[in-house]
XYZ file of N, CA and C in Angstrom:
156
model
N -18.426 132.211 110.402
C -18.394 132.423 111.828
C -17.116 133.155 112.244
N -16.044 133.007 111.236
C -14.680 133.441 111.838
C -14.983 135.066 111.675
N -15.428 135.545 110.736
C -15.979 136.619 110.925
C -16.284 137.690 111.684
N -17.605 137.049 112.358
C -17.883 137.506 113.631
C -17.147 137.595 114.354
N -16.367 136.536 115.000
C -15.357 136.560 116.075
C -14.250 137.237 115.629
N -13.781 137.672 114.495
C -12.912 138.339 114.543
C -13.332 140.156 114.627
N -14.474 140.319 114.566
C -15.445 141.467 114.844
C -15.391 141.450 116.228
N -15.164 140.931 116.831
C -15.909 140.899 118.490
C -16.992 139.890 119.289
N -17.348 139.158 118.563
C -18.232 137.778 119.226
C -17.556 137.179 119.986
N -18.172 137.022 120.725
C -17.167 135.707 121.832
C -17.939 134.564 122.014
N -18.778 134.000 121.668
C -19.039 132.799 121.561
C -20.080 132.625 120.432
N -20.236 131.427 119.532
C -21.178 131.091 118.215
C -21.449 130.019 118.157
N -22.694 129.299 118.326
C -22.913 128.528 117.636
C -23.468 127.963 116.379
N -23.088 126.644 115.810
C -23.474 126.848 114.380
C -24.266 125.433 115.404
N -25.897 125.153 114.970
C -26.529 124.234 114.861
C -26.975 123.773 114.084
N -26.931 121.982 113.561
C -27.265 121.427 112.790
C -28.226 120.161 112.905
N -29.537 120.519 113.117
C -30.650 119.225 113.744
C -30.599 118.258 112.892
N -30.525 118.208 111.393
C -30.061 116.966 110.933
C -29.387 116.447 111.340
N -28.029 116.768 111.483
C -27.006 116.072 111.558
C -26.567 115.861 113.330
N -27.522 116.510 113.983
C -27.362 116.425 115.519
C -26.386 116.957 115.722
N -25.587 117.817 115.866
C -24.265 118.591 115.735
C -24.292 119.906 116.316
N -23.661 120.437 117.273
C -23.540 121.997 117.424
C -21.909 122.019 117.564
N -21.839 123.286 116.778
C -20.069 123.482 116.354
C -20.512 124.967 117.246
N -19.735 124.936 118.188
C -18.840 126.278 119.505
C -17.912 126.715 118.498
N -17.917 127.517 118.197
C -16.825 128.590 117.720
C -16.362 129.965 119.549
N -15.096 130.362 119.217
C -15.278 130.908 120.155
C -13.481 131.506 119.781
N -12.793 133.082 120.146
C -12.117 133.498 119.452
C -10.661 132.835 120.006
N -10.084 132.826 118.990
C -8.740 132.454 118.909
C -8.714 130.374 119.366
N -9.533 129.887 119.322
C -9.903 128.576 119.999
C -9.885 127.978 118.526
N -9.914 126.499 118.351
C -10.262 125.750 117.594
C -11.650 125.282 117.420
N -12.490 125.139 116.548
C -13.934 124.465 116.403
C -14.484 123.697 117.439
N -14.983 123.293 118.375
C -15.269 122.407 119.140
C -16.906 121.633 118.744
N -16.903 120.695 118.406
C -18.079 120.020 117.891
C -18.264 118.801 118.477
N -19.773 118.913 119.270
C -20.671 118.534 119.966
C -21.301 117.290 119.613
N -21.551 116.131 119.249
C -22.258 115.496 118.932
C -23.494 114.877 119.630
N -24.608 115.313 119.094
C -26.305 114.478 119.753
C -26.363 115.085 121.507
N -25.434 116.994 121.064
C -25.606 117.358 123.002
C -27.003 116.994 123.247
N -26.964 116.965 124.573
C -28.551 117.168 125.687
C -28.131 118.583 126.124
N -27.745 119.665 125.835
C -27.539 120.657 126.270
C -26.521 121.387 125.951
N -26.349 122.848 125.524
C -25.477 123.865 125.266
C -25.241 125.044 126.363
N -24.225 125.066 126.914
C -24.611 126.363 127.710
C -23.400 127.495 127.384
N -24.344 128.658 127.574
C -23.633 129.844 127.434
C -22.085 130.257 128.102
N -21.801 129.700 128.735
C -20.696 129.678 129.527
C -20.585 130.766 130.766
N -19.285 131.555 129.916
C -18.928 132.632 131.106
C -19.802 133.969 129.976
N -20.652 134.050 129.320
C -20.722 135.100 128.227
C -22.350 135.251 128.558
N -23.150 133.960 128.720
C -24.734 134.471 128.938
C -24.796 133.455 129.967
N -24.225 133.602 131.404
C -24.720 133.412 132.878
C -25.934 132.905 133.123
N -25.716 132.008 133.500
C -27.460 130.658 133.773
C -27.914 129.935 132.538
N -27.572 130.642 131.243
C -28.443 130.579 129.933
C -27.660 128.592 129.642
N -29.095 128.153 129.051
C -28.965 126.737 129.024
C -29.359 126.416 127.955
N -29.320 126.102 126.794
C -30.213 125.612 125.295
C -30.553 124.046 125.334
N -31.693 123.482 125.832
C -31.719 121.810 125.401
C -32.183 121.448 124.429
């Protein structure tokens, strides 16, 4: 993922339905990991956009 963001991504998520988990990557930030969300949202990058 660091990858990307160091390419130009500004926001990633890694999802994991086993493990109920979504890891936010996002540049120059630390990992931020989610546990059993009810919801992901795009932030300031995809406006309205909601993942449940």
């Amino acid at each position: 993922m660091r990858e990307y963001l160091d390419n130009g991504m500004r926001l990633d998520w890694a999802i994991a339905p086993i493990l109920q988990t979504v890891e936010i990557y996002r540049p120059q930030q630390s990992v931020e990991v989610l546990q059993r969300p009810t919801n992901v949202s795009g932030e300031d990058i995809l406006l309205g956009f909601l993942l449940q």
